[in-house]
Every structure is written in C-alpha cells, then in structure tokens.
PDB file of C-alpha atoms in Angstrom:
ATOM      1  CA  MET A   1     -43.805  48.311  60.425  1.00  0.00           C
ATOM      2  CA  ASN A   2     -44.219  45.266  62.081  1.00  0.00           C
ATOM      3  CA  HIS A   3     -47.188  43.534  61.475  1.00  0.00           C
ATOM      4  CA  ASP A   4     -48.553  44.189  65.086  1.00  0.00           C
ATOM      5  CA  ASP A   5     -48.393  48.311  63.494  1.00  0.00           C
ATOM      6  CA  GLN A   6     -45.688  49.078  66.346  1.00  0.00           C
ATOM      7  CA  PRO A   7     -42.585  50.709  65.463  1.00  0.00           C
ATOM      8  CA  VAL A   8     -39.578  49.440  65.249  1.00  0.00           C
ATOM      9  CA  PRO A   9     -37.083  50.752  67.588  1.00  0.00           C
ATOM     10  CA  PRO A  10     -34.455  52.062  65.633  1.00  0.00           C
ATOM     11  CA  PRO A  11     -30.492  49.715  65.544  1.00  0.00           C
ATOM     12  CA  ARG A  12     -28.045  50.693  68.222  1.00  0.00           C
ATOM     13  CA  GLU A  13     -24.179  53.026  67.411  1.00  0.00           C
ATOM     14  CA  GLN A  14     -21.305  49.894  66.802  1.00  0.00           C
ATOM     15  CA  GLY A  15     -20.231  49.904  70.486  1.00  0.00           C
ATOM     16  CA  SER A  16     -22.503  51.361  72.246  1.00  0.00           C
ATOM     17  CA  GLY A  17     -23.947  47.737  73.199  1.00  0.00           C
ATOM     18  CA  GLN A  18     -20.458  46.558  74.783  1.00  0.00           C
ATOM     19  CA  LYS A  19     -20.141  46.493  78.630  1.00  0.00           C
ATOM     20  CA  ARG A  20     -16.772  49.398  79.244  1.00  0.00           C
ATOM     21  CA  GLU A  21     -14.110  46.822  81.810  1.00  0.00           C
ATOM     22  CA  ASN A  22     -13.384  48.749  84.608  1.00  0.00           C
ATOM     23  CA  ARG A  23     -10.736  49.880  85.662  1.00  0.00           C
ATOM     24  CA  GLY A  24      -8.720  48.496  88.788  1.00  0.00           C
ATOM     25  CA  GLY A  25      -6.202  49.858  91.016  1.00  0.00           C
ATOM     26  CA  TYR A  26      -5.430  52.611  93.526  1.00  0.00           C
ATOM     27  CA  LEU A  27      -4.910  55.845  92.781  1.00  0.00           C
ATOM     28  CA  GLY A  28      -4.732  58.008  96.044  1.00  0.00           C
ATOM     29  CA  SER A  29      -2.773  54.964  97.316  1.00  0.00           C
ATOM     30  CA  GLY A  30      -0.046  54.544  94.504  1.00  0.00           C
ATOM     31  CA  ALA A  31       0.495  58.113  94.318  1.00  0.00           C
ATOM     32  CA  VAL A  32       1.426  58.107  98.420  1.00  0.00           C
ATOM     33  CA  PHE A  33       3.070  55.056  98.012  1.00  0.00           C
ATOM     34  CA  GLY A  34       4.648  56.183  94.910  1.00  0.00           C
ATOM     35  CA  ALA A  35       5.898  59.989  96.389  1.00  0.00           C
ATOM     36  CA  LEU A  36       7.031  58.385  99.978  1.00  0.00           C
ATOM     37  CA  ALA A  37       8.991  55.585  98.528  1.00  0.00           C
ATOM     38  CA  LEU A  38      11.336  57.967  96.446  1.00  0.00           C
ATOM     39  CA  TYR A  39      11.034  60.257  99.269  1.00  0.00           C
ATOM     40  CA  ILE A  40      12.681  56.651 101.377  1.00  0.00           C
ATOM     41  CA  LEU A  41      15.512  55.984  98.576  1.00  0.00           C
ATOM     42  CA  TYR A  42      16.759  59.266  97.715  1.00  0.00           C
ATOM     43  CA  LEU A  43      16.863  60.696 101.368  1.00  0.00           C
ATOM     44  CA  GLY A  44      18.643  57.433 102.091  1.00  0.00           C
ATOM     45  CA  ALA A  45      21.037  57.456  99.449  1.00  0.00           C
ATOM     46  CA  ALA A  46      21.565  60.724 100.419  1.00  0.00           C
ATOM     47  CA  VAL A  47      22.669  60.333 104.262  1.00  0.00           C
ATOM     48  CA  GLY A  48      24.807  57.524 102.300  1.00  0.00           C
ATOM     49  CA  ILE A  49      26.814  59.873 100.969  1.00  0.00           C
ATOM     50  CA  GLY A  50      28.304  61.209 104.488  1.00  0.00           C
ATOM     51  CA  ALA A  51      30.329  58.230 104.468  1.00  0.00           C
ATOM     52  CA  PRO A  52      33.112  57.486 101.103  1.00  0.00           C
ATOM     53  CA  ASN A  53      32.674  54.552  98.663  1.00  0.00           C
ATOM     54  CA  ALA A  54      33.169  53.820  95.526  1.00  0.00           C
ATOM     55  CA  TRP A  55      30.444  55.214  93.774  1.00  0.00           C
ATOM     56  CA  ALA A  56      30.769  59.144  95.132  1.00  0.00           C
ATOM     57  CA  THR A  57      34.888  59.055  92.991  1.00  0.00           C
ATOM     58  CA  SER A  58      33.159  57.010  90.023  1.00  0.00           C
ATOM     59  CA  ILE A  59      32.517  58.648  87.149  1.00  0.00           C
ATOM     60  CA  PHE A  60      29.031  56.451  87.223  1.00  0.00           C
ATOM     61  CA  ALA A  61      28.103  58.680  90.311  1.00  0.00           C
ATOM     62  CA  GLY A  62      25.475  61.296  88.470  1.00  0.00           C
ATOM     63  CA  PRO A  63      24.745  58.513  86.014  1.00  0.00           C
ATOM     64  CA  ALA A  64      23.051  56.206  88.509  1.00  0.00           C
ATOM     65  CA  ALA A  65      21.344  58.235  90.171  1.00  0.00           C
ATOM     66  CA  PHE A  66      18.502  58.797  87.470  1.00  0.00           C
ATOM     67  CA  VAL A  67      18.947  54.996  87.262  1.00  0.00           C
ATOM     68  CA  PRO A  68      15.975  54.442  90.548  1.00  0.00           C
ATOM     69  CA  ILE A  69      13.966  56.870  88.337  1.00  0.00           C
ATOM     70  CA  ALA A  70      13.883  55.279  85.022  1.00  0.00           C
ATOM     71  CA  VAL A  71      13.080  52.202  86.696  1.00  0.00           C
ATOM     72  CA  TYR A  72       9.810  53.755  88.490  1.00  0.00           C
ATOM     73  CA  LEU A  73       9.166  55.596  85.419  1.00  0.00           C
ATOM     74  CA  GLY A  74       8.825  52.247  83.526  1.00  0.00           C
ATOM     75  CA  LEU A  75       6.955  50.091  86.052  1.00  0.00           C
ATOM     76  CA  ALA A  76       4.458  53.634  86.388  1.00  0.00           C
ATOM     77  CA  ILE A  77       4.685  53.282  82.870  1.00  0.00           C
ATOM     78  CA  VAL A  78       4.329  48.980  82.807  1.00  0.00           C
ATOM     79  CA  LEU A  79       1.420  49.296  85.445  1.00  0.00           C
ATOM     80  CA  ALA A  80      -0.809  52.037  83.941  1.00  0.00           C
ATOM     81  CA  VAL A  81      -1.349  51.053  80.757  1.00  0.00           C
ATOM     82  CA  ASN A  82      -2.489  47.117  81.242  1.00  0.00           C
ATOM     83  CA  PRO A  83      -5.825  48.548  82.460  1.00  0.00           C
ATOM     84  CA  ARG A  84      -6.087  46.127  85.597  1.00  0.00           C
ATOM     85  CA  THR A  85      -3.986  48.541  86.861  1.00  0.00           C
ATOM     86  CA  SER A  86      -4.763  51.087  85.478  1.00  0.00           C
ATOM     87  CA  ARG A  87      -5.380  54.113  88.889  1.00  0.00           C
ATOM     88  CA  THR A  88      -2.031  52.294  90.926  1.00  0.00           C
ATOM     89  CA  GLY A  89       0.238  52.897  87.759  1.00  0.00           C
ATOM     90  CA  ALA A  90      -1.409  57.077  86.904  1.00  0.00           C
ATOM     91  CA  GLY A  91      -1.783  56.654  91.139  1.00  0.00           C
ATOM     92  CA  LEU A  92       2.762  56.254  90.501  1.00  0.00           C
ATOM     93  CA  LEU A  93       2.986  58.537  87.401  1.00  0.00           C
ATOM     94  CA  ILE A  94       1.924  61.676  89.571  1.00  0.00           C
ATOM     95  CA  GLY A  95       3.191  60.395  92.643  1.00  0.00           C
ATOM     96  CA  LEU A  96       6.167  61.126  90.289  1.00  0.00           C
ATOM     97  CA  GLY A  97       5.396  64.456  90.060  1.00  0.00           C
ATOM     98  CA  VAL A  98       4.664  65.346  94.188  1.00  0.00           C
ATOM     99  CA  PHE A  99       8.144  63.911  94.301  1.00  0.00           C
ATOM    100  CA  THR A 100       9.221  66.383  91.665  1.00  0.00           C
ATOM    101  CA  LEU A 101       7.418  69.250  93.401  1.00  0.00           C
ATOM    102  CA  LEU A 102       7.602  68.580  96.900  1.00  0.00           C
ATOM    103  CA  GLY A 103      11.961  68.100  95.799  1.00  0.00           C
ATOM    104  CA  GLY A 104      11.871  71.127  94.496  1.00  0.00           C
ATOM    105  CA  GLY A 105      10.377  72.890  96.949  1.00  0.00           C
ATOM    106  CA  LEU A 106      12.090  71.265  99.381  1.00  0.00           C
ATOM    107  CA  CYS A 107      16.237  72.325  97.420  1.00  0.00           C
ATOM    108  CA  VAL A 108      15.313  75.862  97.071  1.00  0.00           C
ATOM    109  CA  GLY A 109      14.107  75.822 100.767  1.00  0.00           C
ATOM    110  CA  ALA A 110      17.412  75.025 101.561  1.00  0.00           C
ATOM    111  CA  LEU A 111      19.087  76.370  99.437  1.00  0.00           C
ATOM    112  CA  THR A 112      18.356  79.487 100.877  1.00  0.00           C
ATOM    113  CA  GLN A 113      18.768  79.193 104.774  1.00  0.00           C
ATOM    114  CA  ALA A 114      22.519  77.500 103.551  1.00  0.00           C
ATOM    115  CA  GLU A 115      25.613  80.548 104.900  1.00  0.00           C
ATOM    116  CA  ILE A 116      27.699  81.017 101.436  1.00  0.00           C
TER     117      ILE A 116
END
C-alpha cells in the first residue's frame, strides 16, 4: 500500500497496453472482384480457343492455363500478409474458392447437357 492507503493497481499484462493495428482492405469487394476477374479471364480465353492459334497446338497449351491462377494466387497471398491490405487479399483468396466451386458446377452442368 502506498502512503495514501489506496490499493495499488495490479500490473498490466505484456501486450495488453499496445493498440491493435486495424486491418485494411475490403473483404467483400475483393471476393467479388476476384471471382469476376477470373471468370472474365477464363471465359474470354475459352471463346478464343475456337479460333486456331499457335498456342492450341503448342506443348505449352496445357500449363499455360495455370499461369493466370498462379499469378492471381501470388498476388492474393502478398496482399493477405500485408496488414494494410489483408482483407482485400483474403477476399481475393475467397474469390478464388468461389471461382473454383462455381466453375466446377458449371462444368458438371455443361457435361450433363452434352449429348454423346
């Protein structure tokens, strides 16, 4: 006790006095933008497949389909680990999941409609 007979407050725990940094970015718009961007990219590429080009006969035609996904994933991870843009990066990662789930559903739907 101090000389005024008032109890001394207990010491604070480590880190409790530090202010948490707000995470930045927009989760919802990142998810919507990411999914739409991927659909526009891949549907645009699918329309271009109908025309003969050099890539269609190249050995790189298969792996080239995964390059945009790899770039997108890298960008999303970089944004997600930065505290100022972490919500936008998380939204882009969610958008990638939405793209994969809806794209799989669209593909299965198209295959069931196809007449063999």
